[in-house]
mmCIF file of C-alpha atoms in Angstrom:
data_model
loop_
_atom_site.group_PDB
_atom_site.id
_atom_site.type_symbol
_atom_site.label_atom_id
_atom_site.label_comp_id
_atom_site.label_asym_id
_atom_site.label_seq_id
_atom_site.Cartn_x
_atom_site.Cartn_y
_atom_site.Cartn_z
ATOM 1 C CA UNK A 173 19.774 -12.212 21.801
ATOM 2 C CA UNK A 174 23.021 -10.373 22.616
ATOM 3 C CA UNK A 175 24.848 -12.301 19.899
ATOM 4 C CA UNK A 176 22.209 -11.308 17.338
ATOM 5 C CA UNK A 177 22.722 -7.651 18.238
ATOM 6 C CA UNK A 178 26.496 -8.028 17.955
ATOM 7 C CA UNK A 179 26.436 -9.780 14.581
ATOM 8 C CA UNK A 180 23.870 -7.393 13.168
ATOM 9 C CA UNK A 181 25.905 -4.415 14.390
ATOM 10 C CA UNK A 182 29.093 -5.767 12.841
ATOM 11 C CA UNK A 183 27.329 -6.311 9.525
ATOM 12 C CA UNK A 184 25.954 -2.776 9.616
ATOM 13 C CA UNK A 185 29.322 -1.224 10.476
ATOM 14 C CA UNK A 186 31.043 -3.206 7.766
ATOM 15 C CA UNK A 187 28.633 -1.898 5.145
ATOM 16 C CA UNK A 188 28.157 1.621 6.517
ATOM 17 C CA UNK A 189 28.552 4.486 4.074
ATOM 18 C CA UNK A 190 29.057 8.198 4.485
ATOM 19 C CA UNK A 191 28.436 9.248 0.903
ATOM 20 C CA UNK A 192 26.198 12.256 0.439
ATOM 21 C CA UNK A 193 22.747 11.380 -0.813
ATOM 22 C CA UNK A 194 22.618 11.840 -4.616
ATOM 23 C CA UNK A 195 20.118 14.032 -6.428
ATOM 24 C CA UNK A 196 18.089 10.934 -7.279
ATOM 25 C CA UNK A 197 18.845 7.732 -5.465
ATOM 26 C CA UNK A 198 20.061 4.903 -7.667
ATOM 27 C CA UNK A 199 19.349 1.279 -6.874
ATOM 28 C CA UNK A 200 21.917 -0.074 -9.284
ATOM 29 C CA UNK A 201 23.006 -3.491 -8.075
ATOM 30 C CA UNK A 202 20.470 -3.675 -5.254
ATOM 31 C CA UNK A 203 18.966 -7.133 -4.883
ATOM 32 C CA UNK A 204 15.749 -8.445 -3.348
ATOM 33 C CA UNK A 205 15.815 -11.773 -1.530
ATOM 34 C CA UNK A 206 13.030 -14.021 -0.356
ATOM 35 C CA UNK A 207 14.000 -15.454 3.028
ATOM 36 C CA UNK A 208 12.416 -18.531 4.564
ATOM 37 C CA UNK A 209 12.063 -17.821 8.268
ATOM 38 C CA UNK A 210 12.125 -20.935 10.445
ATOM 39 C CA UNK A 211 12.341 -19.472 13.948
ATOM 40 C CA UNK A 212 12.292 -16.317 16.071
ATOM 41 C CA UNK A 213 16.072 -15.951 15.903
ATOM 42 C CA UNK A 214 15.923 -15.664 12.110
ATOM 43 C CA UNK A 215 13.213 -13.026 12.345
ATOM 44 C CA UNK A 216 14.987 -11.043 15.067
ATOM 45 C CA UNK A 217 18.183 -10.954 13.027
ATOM 46 C CA UNK A 218 16.480 -9.614 9.895
ATOM 47 C CA UNK A 219 14.486 -7.066 11.879
ATOM 48 C CA UNK A 220 17.612 -5.774 13.612
ATOM 49 C CA UNK A 221 19.524 -5.473 10.357
ATOM 50 C CA UNK A 222 16.806 -3.471 8.651
ATOM 51 C CA UNK A 223 16.244 -1.183 11.646
ATOM 52 C CA UNK A 224 19.944 -0.419 12.114
ATOM 53 C CA UNK A 225 20.961 0.352 8.536
ATOM 54 C CA UNK A 226 19.524 1.772 5.344
ATOM 55 C CA UNK A 227 21.576 -0.776 3.430
ATOM 56 C CA UNK A 228 18.663 -3.129 4.036
ATOM 57 C CA UNK A 229 14.981 -2.514 3.388
ATOM 58 C CA UNK A 230 12.021 -4.755 4.128
ATOM 59 C CA UNK A 231 9.741 -5.121 1.117
ATOM 60 C CA UNK A 232 7.432 -7.695 2.637
ATOM 61 C CA UNK A 233 7.222 -8.276 6.367
ATOM 62 C CA UNK A 234 7.091 -11.732 7.841
ATOM 63 C CA UNK A 235 3.653 -13.305 7.670
ATOM 64 C CA UNK A 236 2.364 -16.623 8.926
ATOM 65 C CA UNK A 237 0.836 -17.694 5.623
ATOM 66 C CA UNK A 238 4.162 -18.194 3.821
ATOM 67 C CA UNK A 239 6.630 -17.672 6.695
ATOM 68 C CA UNK A 240 8.730 -15.546 4.376
ATOM 69 C CA UNK A 241 10.298 -12.103 4.311
ATOM 70 C CA UNK A 242 11.353 -10.097 1.263
ATOM 71 C CA UNK A 243 14.333 -7.809 1.883
ATOM 72 C CA UNK A 244 16.248 -5.479 -0.417
ATOM 73 C CA UNK A 245 20.032 -5.448 0.053
ATOM 74 C CA UNK A 246 22.560 -2.892 -1.198
ATOM 75 C CA UNK A 247 25.628 -3.998 -3.174
ATOM 76 C CA UNK A 248 27.821 -2.755 -0.322
ATOM 77 C CA UNK A 249 26.087 -4.998 2.209
ATOM 78 C CA UNK A 250 25.667 -8.038 -0.026
ATOM 79 C CA UNK A 251 28.677 -10.087 1.116
ATOM 80 C CA UNK A 252 28.022 -9.502 4.809
ATOM 81 C CA UNK A 253 24.343 -10.284 4.348
ATOM 82 C CA UNK A 254 25.073 -13.563 2.592
ATOM 83 C CA UNK A 255 27.546 -14.463 5.339
ATOM 84 C CA UNK A 256 24.864 -13.963 7.976
ATOM 85 C CA UNK A 257 22.373 -16.042 6.004
ATOM 86 C CA UNK A 258 24.881 -18.864 5.813
ATOM 87 C CA UNK A 259 25.865 -18.534 9.470
ATOM 88 C CA UNK A 260 22.255 -18.713 10.677
ATOM 89 C CA UNK A 261 21.127 -21.256 8.097
ATOM 90 C CA UNK A 262 18.489 -19.030 6.510
ATOM 91 C CA UNK A 263 17.454 -20.477 3.149
ATOM 92 C CA UNK A 264 16.816 -17.847 0.509
ATOM 93 C CA UNK A 265 15.987 -17.131 -3.101
ATOM 94 C CA UNK A 266 17.055 -14.178 -5.224
ATOM 95 C CA UNK A 267 13.847 -12.521 -6.451
ATOM 96 C CA UNK A 268 15.223 -9.391 -8.137
ATOM 97 C CA UNK A 269 18.827 -9.232 -9.350
ATOM 98 C CA UNK A 270 18.944 -5.477 -10.007
ATOM 99 C CA UNK A 271 16.270 -3.161 -8.636
ATOM 100 C CA UNK A 272 17.351 -0.223 -10.790
ATOM 101 C CA UNK A 273 16.685 -2.150 -13.996
ATOM 102 C CA UNK A 274 13.057 -2.559 -12.975
ATOM 103 C CA UNK A 275 12.843 1.122 -12.048
ATOM 104 C CA UNK A 276 14.237 2.109 -15.448
ATOM 105 C CA UNK A 277 11.750 -0.192 -17.177
ATOM 106 C CA UNK A 278 8.798 1.475 -15.431
ATOM 107 C CA UNK A 279 8.966 4.671 -17.458
ATOM 108 C CA UNK A 280 9.441 5.192 -21.186
ATOM 109 C CA UNK A 281 12.561 7.025 -22.325
ATOM 110 C CA UNK A 282 10.352 9.530 -24.144
ATOM 111 C CA UNK A 283 6.766 10.301 -23.280
ATOM 112 C CA UNK A 284 4.191 10.501 -26.035
ATOM 113 C CA UNK A 285 2.141 13.598 -25.251
ATOM 114 C CA UNK A 286 -0.257 12.944 -28.117
ATOM 115 C CA UNK A 287 -2.127 10.049 -26.507
ATOM 116 C CA UNK A 288 -3.140 11.887 -23.337
ATOM 117 C CA UNK A 289 -3.621 10.246 -19.975
ATOM 118 C CA UNK A 290 -3.830 6.469 -20.054
ATOM 119 C CA UNK A 291 -2.827 3.295 -18.242
ATOM 120 C CA UNK A 292 0.270 2.200 -20.119
ATOM 121 C CA UNK A 293 2.690 3.998 -17.796
ATOM 122 C CA UNK A 294 2.835 5.548 -14.332
ATOM 123 C CA UNK A 295 2.136 9.234 -13.774
ATOM 124 C CA UNK A 296 3.438 11.854 -11.396
ATOM 125 C CA UNK A 297 1.232 13.756 -8.950
ATOM 126 C CA UNK A 298 0.927 16.852 -11.132
ATOM 127 C CA UNK A 299 -0.213 14.755 -14.088
ATOM 128 C CA UNK A 300 -2.766 12.855 -12.006
ATOM 129 C CA UNK A 301 -4.185 16.089 -10.631
ATOM 130 C CA UNK A 302 -4.420 17.609 -14.124
ATOM 131 C CA UNK A 303 -6.281 14.496 -15.274
ATOM 132 C CA UNK A 304 -8.594 14.747 -12.276
ATOM 133 C CA UNK A 305 -9.373 18.348 -13.225
ATOM 134 C CA UNK A 306 -10.217 17.231 -16.758
ATOM 135 C CA UNK A 307 -12.548 14.532 -15.431
ATOM 136 C CA UNK A 308 -14.359 17.020 -13.193
ATOM 137 C CA UNK A 309 -14.766 19.340 -16.189
ATOM 138 C CA UNK A 310 -15.969 16.558 -18.493
ATOM 139 C CA UNK A 311 -18.569 15.131 -16.088
ATOM 140 C CA UNK A 312 -19.823 18.119 -14.059
ATOM 141 C CA UNK A 313 -23.284 16.712 -13.398
ATOM 142 C CA UNK A 314 -22.122 13.511 -11.694
ATOM 143 C CA UNK A 315 -18.735 14.426 -10.211
ATOM 144 C CA UNK A 316 -17.606 16.721 -7.457
ATOM 145 C CA UNK A 317 -14.098 17.401 -6.232
ATOM 146 C CA UNK A 318 -13.377 17.425 -2.523
ATOM 147 C CA UNK A 319 -10.371 18.275 -0.400
ATOM 148 C CA UNK A 320 -9.162 16.116 2.475
ATOM 149 C CA UNK A 321 -6.714 18.732 3.710
ATOM 150 C CA UNK A 322 -3.076 19.722 3.424
ATOM 151 C CA UNK A 323 0.034 17.582 3.704
ATOM 152 C CA UNK A 324 3.048 18.450 5.848
ATOM 153 C CA UNK A 325 4.748 20.060 2.844
ATOM 154 C CA UNK A 326 1.605 22.008 1.960
ATOM 155 C CA UNK A 327 0.205 19.920 -0.884
ATOM 156 C CA UNK A 328 -3.537 19.519 -1.251
ATOM 157 C CA UNK A 329 -4.914 16.006 -0.738
ATOM 158 C CA UNK A 330 -7.691 15.690 -3.281
ATOM 159 C CA UNK A 331 -10.552 13.353 -3.956
ATOM 160 C CA UNK A 332 -13.494 12.927 -6.295
ATOM 161 C CA UNK A 333 -17.089 12.050 -5.537
ATOM 162 C CA UNK A 334 -19.083 10.255 -8.234
ATOM 163 C CA UNK A 335 -22.831 10.304 -7.696
ATOM 164 C CA UNK A 336 -25.820 9.686 -9.956
ATOM 165 C CA UNK A 337 -28.453 10.895 -7.531
ATOM 166 C CA UNK A 338 -29.040 11.472 -3.845
ATOM 167 C CA UNK A 339 -29.213 9.369 -0.696
ATOM 168 C CA UNK A 340 -27.432 6.381 -2.165
ATOM 169 C CA UNK A 341 -25.162 4.036 -0.205
ATOM 170 C CA UNK A 342 -21.545 5.134 -0.340
ATOM 171 C CA UNK A 343 -18.129 3.520 -0.728
ATOM 172 C CA UNK A 344 -14.959 5.318 0.365
ATOM 173 C CA UNK A 345 -11.620 4.433 -1.260
ATOM 174 C CA UNK A 346 -8.239 5.652 -0.041
ATOM 175 C CA UNK A 347 -5.240 4.906 -2.262
ATOM 176 C CA UNK A 348 -1.445 5.319 -2.192
ATOM 177 C CA UNK A 349 -1.031 5.839 1.548
ATOM 178 C CA UNK A 350 2.346 4.163 0.981
ATOM 179 C CA UNK A 351 4.262 6.256 -1.530
ATOM 180 C CA UNK A 352 6.092 3.548 -3.474
ATOM 181 C CA UNK A 353 2.939 1.569 -4.263
ATOM 182 C CA UNK A 354 2.354 3.275 -7.610
ATOM 183 C CA UNK A 355 0.002 0.607 -8.939
ATOM 184 C CA UNK A 356 -2.590 1.772 -6.398
ATOM 185 C CA UNK A 357 -3.096 5.259 -7.812
ATOM 186 C CA UNK A 358 -2.877 3.922 -11.362
ATOM 187 C CA UNK A 359 -5.695 1.492 -10.548
ATOM 188 C CA UNK A 360 -7.702 4.138 -8.692
ATOM 189 C CA UNK A 361 -7.649 6.529 -11.667
ATOM 190 C CA UNK A 362 -8.635 3.723 -14.049
ATOM 191 C CA UNK A 363 -11.495 2.755 -11.749
ATOM 192 C CA UNK A 364 -12.720 6.364 -11.659
ATOM 193 C CA UNK A 365 -12.624 6.485 -15.448
ATOM 194 C CA UNK A 366 -14.560 3.229 -15.765
ATOM 195 C CA UNK A 367 -17.277 4.378 -13.374
ATOM 196 C CA UNK A 368 -17.797 7.390 -15.632
ATOM 197 C CA UNK A 369 -17.298 5.959 -19.111
ATOM 198 C CA UNK A 370 -17.919 2.208 -19.147
ATOM 199 C CA UNK A 371 -20.956 0.832 -20.977
ATOM 200 C CA UNK A 372 -20.810 -2.566 -19.285
ATOM 201 C CA UNK A 373 -23.993 -3.330 -17.390
ATOM 202 C CA UNK A 374 -22.293 -4.459 -14.188
ATOM 203 C CA UNK A 375 -20.027 -1.410 -14.089
ATOM 204 C CA UNK A 376 -22.917 0.931 -14.807
ATOM 205 C CA UNK A 377 -24.763 -0.667 -11.902
ATOM 206 C CA UNK A 378 -21.854 0.193 -9.608
ATOM 207 C CA UNK A 379 -21.787 3.762 -10.867
ATOM 208 C CA UNK A 380 -25.516 4.392 -10.885
ATOM 209 C CA UNK A 381 -26.512 2.787 -7.589
ATOM 210 C CA UNK A 382 -23.772 3.968 -5.238
ATOM 211 C CA UNK A 383 -21.940 7.127 -4.290
ATOM 212 C CA UNK A 384 -18.163 6.805 -4.630
ATOM 213 C CA UNK A 385 -15.631 8.837 -2.662
ATOM 214 C CA UNK A 386 -12.150 8.164 -4.076
ATOM 215 C CA UNK A 387 -8.774 9.627 -3.053
ATOM 216 C CA UNK A 388 -6.304 8.514 -5.784
ATOM 217 C CA UNK A 389 -3.135 9.717 -4.029
ATOM 218 C CA UNK A 390 -3.376 10.139 -0.275
ATOM 219 C CA UNK A 391 0.312 10.383 0.691
ATOM 220 C CA UNK A 392 1.007 13.243 -1.691
ATOM 221 C CA UNK A 393 4.370 14.274 -0.212
ATOM 222 C CA UNK A 394 5.738 10.750 -0.152
ATOM 223 C CA UNK A 395 4.405 10.033 -3.647
ATOM 224 C CA UNK A 396 6.101 13.124 -5.042
ATOM 225 C CA UNK A 397 9.331 12.164 -3.279
ATOM 226 C CA UNK A 398 9.160 8.646 -4.715
ATOM 227 C CA UNK A 399 9.082 10.155 -8.203
ATOM 228 C CA UNK A 400 11.654 12.911 -7.711
ATOM 229 C CA UNK A 401 14.158 11.489 -5.244
ATOM 230 C CA UNK A 402 13.755 7.914 -4.028
ATOM 231 C CA UNK A 403 11.595 5.413 -5.919
ATOM 232 C CA UNK A 404 11.411 3.121 -2.900
ATOM 233 C CA UNK A 405 10.162 5.740 -0.411
ATOM 234 C CA UNK A 406 7.205 4.503 1.659
ATOM 235 C CA UNK A 407 6.389 6.909 4.494
ATOM 236 C CA UNK A 408 5.190 10.494 4.899
ATOM 237 C CA UNK A 409 7.756 13.328 4.849
ATOM 238 C CA UNK A 410 7.492 15.059 8.217
ATOM 239 C CA UNK A 411 10.875 15.157 10.020
ATOM 240 C CA UNK A 412 11.179 13.604 13.448
ATOM 241 C CA UNK A 413 12.084 16.133 16.201
ATOM 242 C CA UNK A 414 14.742 13.959 17.856
ATOM 243 C CA UNK A 415 16.002 11.828 14.976
ATOM 244 C CA UNK A 416 17.441 12.307 11.496
ATOM 245 C CA UNK A 417 15.027 9.778 10.008
ATOM 246 C CA UNK A 418 11.993 11.213 8.243
ATOM 247 C CA UNK A 419 8.378 10.222 7.990
ATOM 248 C CA UNK A 420 5.771 7.937 9.485
ATOM 249 C CA UNK A 421 3.933 4.910 8.169
ATOM 250 C CA UNK A 422 0.556 6.553 7.656
ATOM 251 C CA UNK A 423 -1.166 3.201 7.895
ATOM 252 C CA UNK A 424 0.028 2.783 11.504
ATOM 253 C CA UNK A 425 -0.867 6.329 12.592
ATOM 254 C CA UNK A 426 -4.647 6.043 13.037
ATOM 255 C CA UNK A 427 -6.149 6.259 16.521
ATOM 256 C CA UNK A 428 -7.398 2.703 16.786
ATOM 257 C CA UNK A 429 -5.429 0.297 18.977
ATOM 258 C CA UNK A 430 -2.360 2.426 18.259
ATOM 259 C CA UNK A 431 0.928 0.523 18.712
ATOM 260 C CA UNK A 432 -0.820 -2.490 20.254
ATOM 261 C CA UNK A 433 0.670 -5.990 20.227
ATOM 262 C CA UNK A 434 3.798 -5.020 18.346
ATOM 263 C CA UNK A 435 1.779 -4.035 15.291
ATOM 264 C CA UNK A 436 3.985 -1.035 14.531
ATOM 265 C CA UNK A 437 7.436 0.279 15.400
ATOM 266 C CA UNK A 438 8.490 3.059 17.772
ATOM 267 C CA UNK A 439 11.777 3.431 15.873
ATOM 268 C CA UNK A 440 11.658 6.554 13.652
ATOM 269 C CA UNK A 441 13.934 4.822 11.128
ATOM 270 C CA UNK A 442 11.616 1.836 10.708
ATOM 271 C CA UNK A 443 9.359 1.548 7.674
ATOM 272 C CA UNK A 444 6.474 0.802 10.071
ATOM 273 C CA UNK A 445 7.150 3.693 12.468
ATOM 274 C CA UNK A 446 3.765 4.611 13.900
ATOM 275 C CA UNK A 447 4.655 8.162 14.875
ATOM 276 C CA UNK A 448 4.979 9.756 18.290
ATOM 277 C CA UNK A 449 1.211 9.617 18.776
ATOM 278 C CA UNK A 450 -1.970 8.923 16.804
ATOM 279 C CA UNK A 451 -2.670 11.648 14.240
ATOM 280 C CA UNK A 452 0.891 12.969 14.480
ATOM 281 C CA UNK A 453 0.765 13.328 10.693
ATOM 282 C CA UNK A 454 -1.352 16.153 9.257
ATOM 283 C CA UNK A 455 -2.407 13.822 6.443
ATOM 284 C CA UNK A 456 -3.952 11.143 8.667
ATOM 285 C CA UNK A 457 -5.548 13.734 10.938
ATOM 286 C CA UNK A 458 -7.095 15.465 7.923
ATOM 287 C CA UNK A 459 -8.394 12.168 6.541
ATOM 288 C CA UNK A 460 -9.933 11.196 9.871
ATOM 289 C CA UNK A 461 -11.656 14.577 10.143
ATOM 290 C CA UNK A 462 -13.021 14.420 6.619
ATOM 291 C CA UNK A 463 -14.169 10.804 6.778
ATOM 292 C CA UNK A 464 -15.800 11.415 10.161
ATOM 293 C CA UNK A 465 -17.667 14.385 8.689
ATOM 294 C CA UNK A 466 -19.264 12.120 6.041
ATOM 295 C CA UNK A 467 -19.556 8.943 8.118
ATOM 296 C CA UNK A 468 -23.319 8.822 7.577
ATOM 297 C CA UNK A 469 -22.843 8.866 3.808
ATOM 298 C CA UNK A 470 -20.840 5.686 3.239
ATOM 299 C CA UNK A 471 -21.024 2.039 4.295
ATOM 300 C CA UNK A 472 -17.839 0.473 2.946
ATOM 301 C CA UNK A 473 -14.216 1.530 3.452
ATOM 302 C CA UNK A 474 -11.482 0.250 1.106
ATOM 303 C CA UNK A 475 -7.733 0.870 1.152
ATOM 304 C CA UNK A 476 -5.592 0.152 -1.931
ATOM 305 C CA UNK A 477 -2.087 -1.273 -1.397
ATOM 306 C CA UNK A 478 0.558 -3.475 -2.994
ATOM 307 C CA UNK A 479 1.882 -6.094 -3.081
ATOM 308 C CA UNK A 480 1.012 -9.728 -2.286
ATOM 309 C CA UNK A 481 -2.481 -10.411 -3.699
ATOM 310 C CA UNK A 482 -4.416 -10.240 -0.446
ATOM 311 C CA UNK A 483 -7.894 -9.113 0.558
ATOM 312 C CA UNK A 484 -7.568 -8.321 4.241
ATOM 313 C CA UNK A 485 -10.305 -7.712 6.802
ATOM 314 C CA UNK A 486 -10.083 -6.317 10.325
ATOM 315 C CA UNK A 487 -8.635 -6.901 12.775
ATOM 316 C CA UNK A 488 -5.016 -5.978 12.267
ATOM 317 C CA UNK A 489 -4.133 -5.370 15.907
ATOM 318 C CA UNK A 490 -5.167 -8.797 17.218
ATOM 319 C CA UNK A 491 -5.763 -12.335 16.037
ATOM 320 C CA UNK A 492 -9.192 -12.222 17.632
ATOM 321 C CA UNK A 493 -11.696 -12.233 14.786
ATOM 322 C CA UNK A 494 -14.325 -9.489 14.357
ATOM 323 C CA UNK A 495 -17.981 -10.331 15.113
ATOM 324 C CA UNK A 496 -19.050 -10.372 11.458
ATOM 325 C CA UNK A 497 -15.998 -12.268 10.228
ATOM 326 C CA UNK A 498 -18.081 -14.968 8.530
ATOM 327 C CA UNK A 499 -19.763 -12.314 6.407
ATOM 328 C CA UNK A 500 -16.437 -10.662 5.600
ATOM 329 C CA UNK A 501 -15.065 -14.035 4.570
ATOM 330 C CA UNK A 502 -18.070 -14.585 2.298
ATOM 331 C CA UNK A 503 -17.388 -11.223 0.668
ATOM 332 C CA UNK A 504 -13.708 -12.067 0.396
ATOM 333 C CA UNK A 505 -14.459 -15.403 -1.254
ATOM 334 C CA UNK A 506 -16.652 -13.662 -3.827
ATOM 335 C CA UNK A 507 -13.903 -11.128 -4.553
ATOM 336 C CA UNK A 508 -11.161 -13.750 -4.890
ATOM 337 C CA UNK A 509 -13.351 -16.077 -6.927
ATOM 338 C CA UNK A 510 -14.239 -13.381 -9.438
ATOM 339 C CA UNK A 511 -10.580 -12.542 -9.988
ATOM 340 C CA UNK A 512 -9.563 -16.185 -10.217
ATOM 341 C CA UNK A 513 -12.173 -16.723 -12.963
ATOM 342 C CA UNK A 514 -10.471 -14.234 -15.299
ATOM 343 C CA UNK A 515 -8.036 -15.514 -17.949
ATOM 344 C CA UNK A 516 -5.078 -14.429 -15.810
ATOM 345 C CA UNK A 517 -6.226 -16.855 -13.055
ATOM 346 C CA UNK A 518 -4.616 -14.640 -10.404
ATOM 347 C CA UNK A 519 -5.051 -15.986 -6.894
ATOM 348 C CA UNK A 520 -5.938 -13.752 -3.957
ATOM 349 C CA UNK A 521 -5.877 -14.934 -0.349
ATOM 350 C CA UNK A 522 -8.520 -13.475 1.955
ATOM 351 C CA UNK A 523 -8.736 -13.306 5.723
ATOM 352 C CA UNK A 524 -8.073 -11.028 8.680
ATOM 353 C CA UNK A 525 -4.876 -8.990 8.578
ATOM 354 C CA UNK A 526 -3.446 -10.405 11.795
ATOM 355 C CA UNK A 527 -4.248 -14.060 11.122
ATOM 356 C CA UNK A 528 -3.148 -14.447 7.497
ATOM 357 C CA UNK A 529 -0.589 -11.662 7.178
ATOM 358 C CA UNK A 530 0.814 -10.044 10.331
ATOM 359 C CA UNK A 531 -0.196 -7.872 13.276
ATOM 360 C CA UNK A 532 -0.576 -4.281 12.062
ATOM 361 C CA UNK A 533 -2.102 -1.788 14.463
ATOM 362 C CA UNK A 534 -3.376 1.718 13.800
ATOM 363 C CA UNK A 535 -4.496 1.121 10.209
ATOM 364 C CA UNK A 536 -7.121 3.133 8.356
ATOM 365 C CA UNK A 537 -9.401 0.144 7.735
ATOM 366 C CA UNK A 538 -9.327 -0.929 11.380
ATOM 367 C CA UNK A 539 -10.029 2.655 12.434
ATOM 368 C CA UNK A 540 -13.062 2.897 10.143
ATOM 369 C CA UNK A 541 -14.297 -0.483 11.378
ATOM 370 C CA UNK A 542 -13.723 0.121 15.088
ATOM 371 C CA UNK A 543 -14.308 3.830 15.522
ATOM 372 C CA UNK A 544 -16.808 4.667 12.770
ATOM 373 C CA UNK A 545 -18.669 1.343 12.907
ATOM 374 C CA UNK A 546 -18.138 0.628 9.204
ATOM 375 C CA UNK A 547 -18.501 -3.128 9.306
ATOM 376 C CA UNK A 548 -17.342 -3.776 5.757
ATOM 377 C CA UNK A 549 -13.731 -2.704 5.379
ATOM 378 C CA UNK A 550 -10.921 -4.242 3.376
ATOM 379 C CA UNK A 551 -7.282 -3.667 2.577
ATOM 380 C CA UNK A 552 -6.644 -4.767 -1.005
ATOM 381 C CA UNK A 553 -3.028 -5.742 -1.716
ATOM 382 C CA UNK A 554 -2.550 -5.840 -5.487
ATOM 383 C CA UNK A 555 -0.173 -7.789 -7.728
ATOM 384 C CA UNK A 556 2.252 -9.511 -7.549
ATOM 385 C CA UNK A 557 3.842 -12.091 -5.228
ATOM 386 C CA UNK A 558 7.340 -10.633 -5.375
ATOM 387 C CA UNK A 559 8.732 -11.195 -8.848
ATOM 388 C CA UNK A 560 8.443 -7.429 -9.368
ATOM 389 C CA UNK A 561 7.110 -6.359 -5.979
ATOM 390 C CA UNK A 562 6.527 -2.609 -5.791
ATOM 391 C CA UNK A 563 7.928 -2.216 -9.304
ATOM 392 C CA UNK A 564 5.070 -3.795 -11.200
ATOM 393 C CA UNK A 565 5.723 -3.279 -14.943
ATOM 394 C CA UNK A 566 3.414 -0.884 -16.799
ATOM 395 C CA UNK A 567 2.252 -3.820 -18.939
ATOM 396 C CA UNK A 568 0.539 -5.196 -15.850
ATOM 397 C CA UNK A 569 -1.387 -2.036 -14.962
ATOM 398 C CA UNK A 570 -4.430 -2.851 -17.087
ATOM 399 C CA UNK A 571 -4.578 -6.540 -16.090
ATOM 400 C CA UNK A 572 -4.465 -5.465 -12.455
ATOM 401 C CA UNK A 573 -7.237 -2.947 -13.121
ATOM 402 C CA UNK A 574 -9.381 -5.576 -14.805
ATOM 403 C CA UNK A 575 -8.939 -7.828 -11.793
ATOM 404 C CA UNK A 576 -9.921 -5.037 -9.436
ATOM 405 C CA UNK A 577 -13.110 -4.362 -11.369
ATOM 406 C CA UNK A 578 -14.125 -8.034 -11.438
ATOM 407 C CA UNK A 579 -13.413 -8.303 -7.745
ATOM 408 C CA UNK A 580 -15.162 -5.041 -6.928
ATOM 409 C CA UNK A 581 -18.356 -6.041 -8.745
ATOM 410 C CA UNK A 582 -18.456 -9.286 -6.768
ATOM 411 C CA UNK A 583 -17.518 -7.564 -3.494
ATOM 412 C CA UNK A 584 -20.253 -4.958 -3.740
ATOM 413 C CA UNK A 585 -22.833 -7.499 -4.909
ATOM 414 C CA UNK A 586 -22.128 -9.834 -1.971
ATOM 415 C CA UNK A 587 -22.039 -6.897 0.453
ATOM 416 C CA UNK A 588 -25.483 -5.875 -0.750
ATOM 417 C CA UNK A 589 -26.803 -9.443 -0.494
ATOM 418 C CA UNK A 590 -25.666 -9.557 3.132
ATOM 419 C CA UNK A 591 -27.520 -6.362 3.954
ATOM 420 C CA UNK A 592 -24.645 -3.912 4.403
ATOM 421 C CA UNK A 593 -25.622 -1.748 1.420
#
């Protein structure tokens, strides 16, 4: 263990930089590798590297299903990183040769203002909120805006309720808790639009028979920062009182088995830093207060994420399976099957977070399941498997949305069949 620390420290020192952070961080020459982890020593080495230096960034944590890790490496650290891989015998594959090229390809050079809001590119927070205002104005009889609360930097966290009547079963959707996962808010806005405008019978059934509470962008500060400053930003934006590192992983900050079983980090510089205590972030505290206030109005809790193509059930904090796991697996099979049947033939894996992915404690879905007794809760990890990762091209927005709708129709139908709705 001591040797791992020493080698990791040497690699970090060799690649350390003191350059002032630029106005907008460039990822020119940054690469993303897929690492095949064969033992605990491999995993400890990668974890130490990424915790000790911002020259490395975990894109996909180790999970038992594939036994792989995806890590982004700066050009400055590349030679030292490759030396360590060779020294420890870690087999690897280059997934992305230049991260900045994918970032540049996400947005058009010029934006066509004549077409209005659509799903051929990604939008900033201000644009999404303006679109939300237009939707509320266009459908006043069946929509209602609601406010979760304020972020650390004072932004309003907004949502929309879609309801065609009273006393109907509800579904709550929280999206973009991780800032860099832009496909989540793009899919959430498309889904809102479809619930209001689609003529398809199955979609109209979703809209007419259920109340929908949807928060398109939950981590508003982080999302704004990912557009303005650092495309790969994940966490919230509240500074840490005793450390220069900023932000918390909002999806580890909920008061449900907080920090249990190594399912989050206590290192403020880690991407999975849980915070000093549950609800340390004003955003998560506001969401918990709001969701608790309407807990009698919804039956299903969904959280939109990327990437990996997973449908994940509780529990995240332990490999022990929840009491209704068989039912959740039935729902998961319906969701995955519906998506697989589309022309894209995209494959989703379903199962509990801890057993098929990794231990993750303090998540929103686990909190809703454990503390609010919402026995149908899922984390949906969208496209892809790592070819583009968090930088899913705009051309894939609509295919991803179509997959979500097919899966959602099947998910809600099976949930109803099993008596949860």
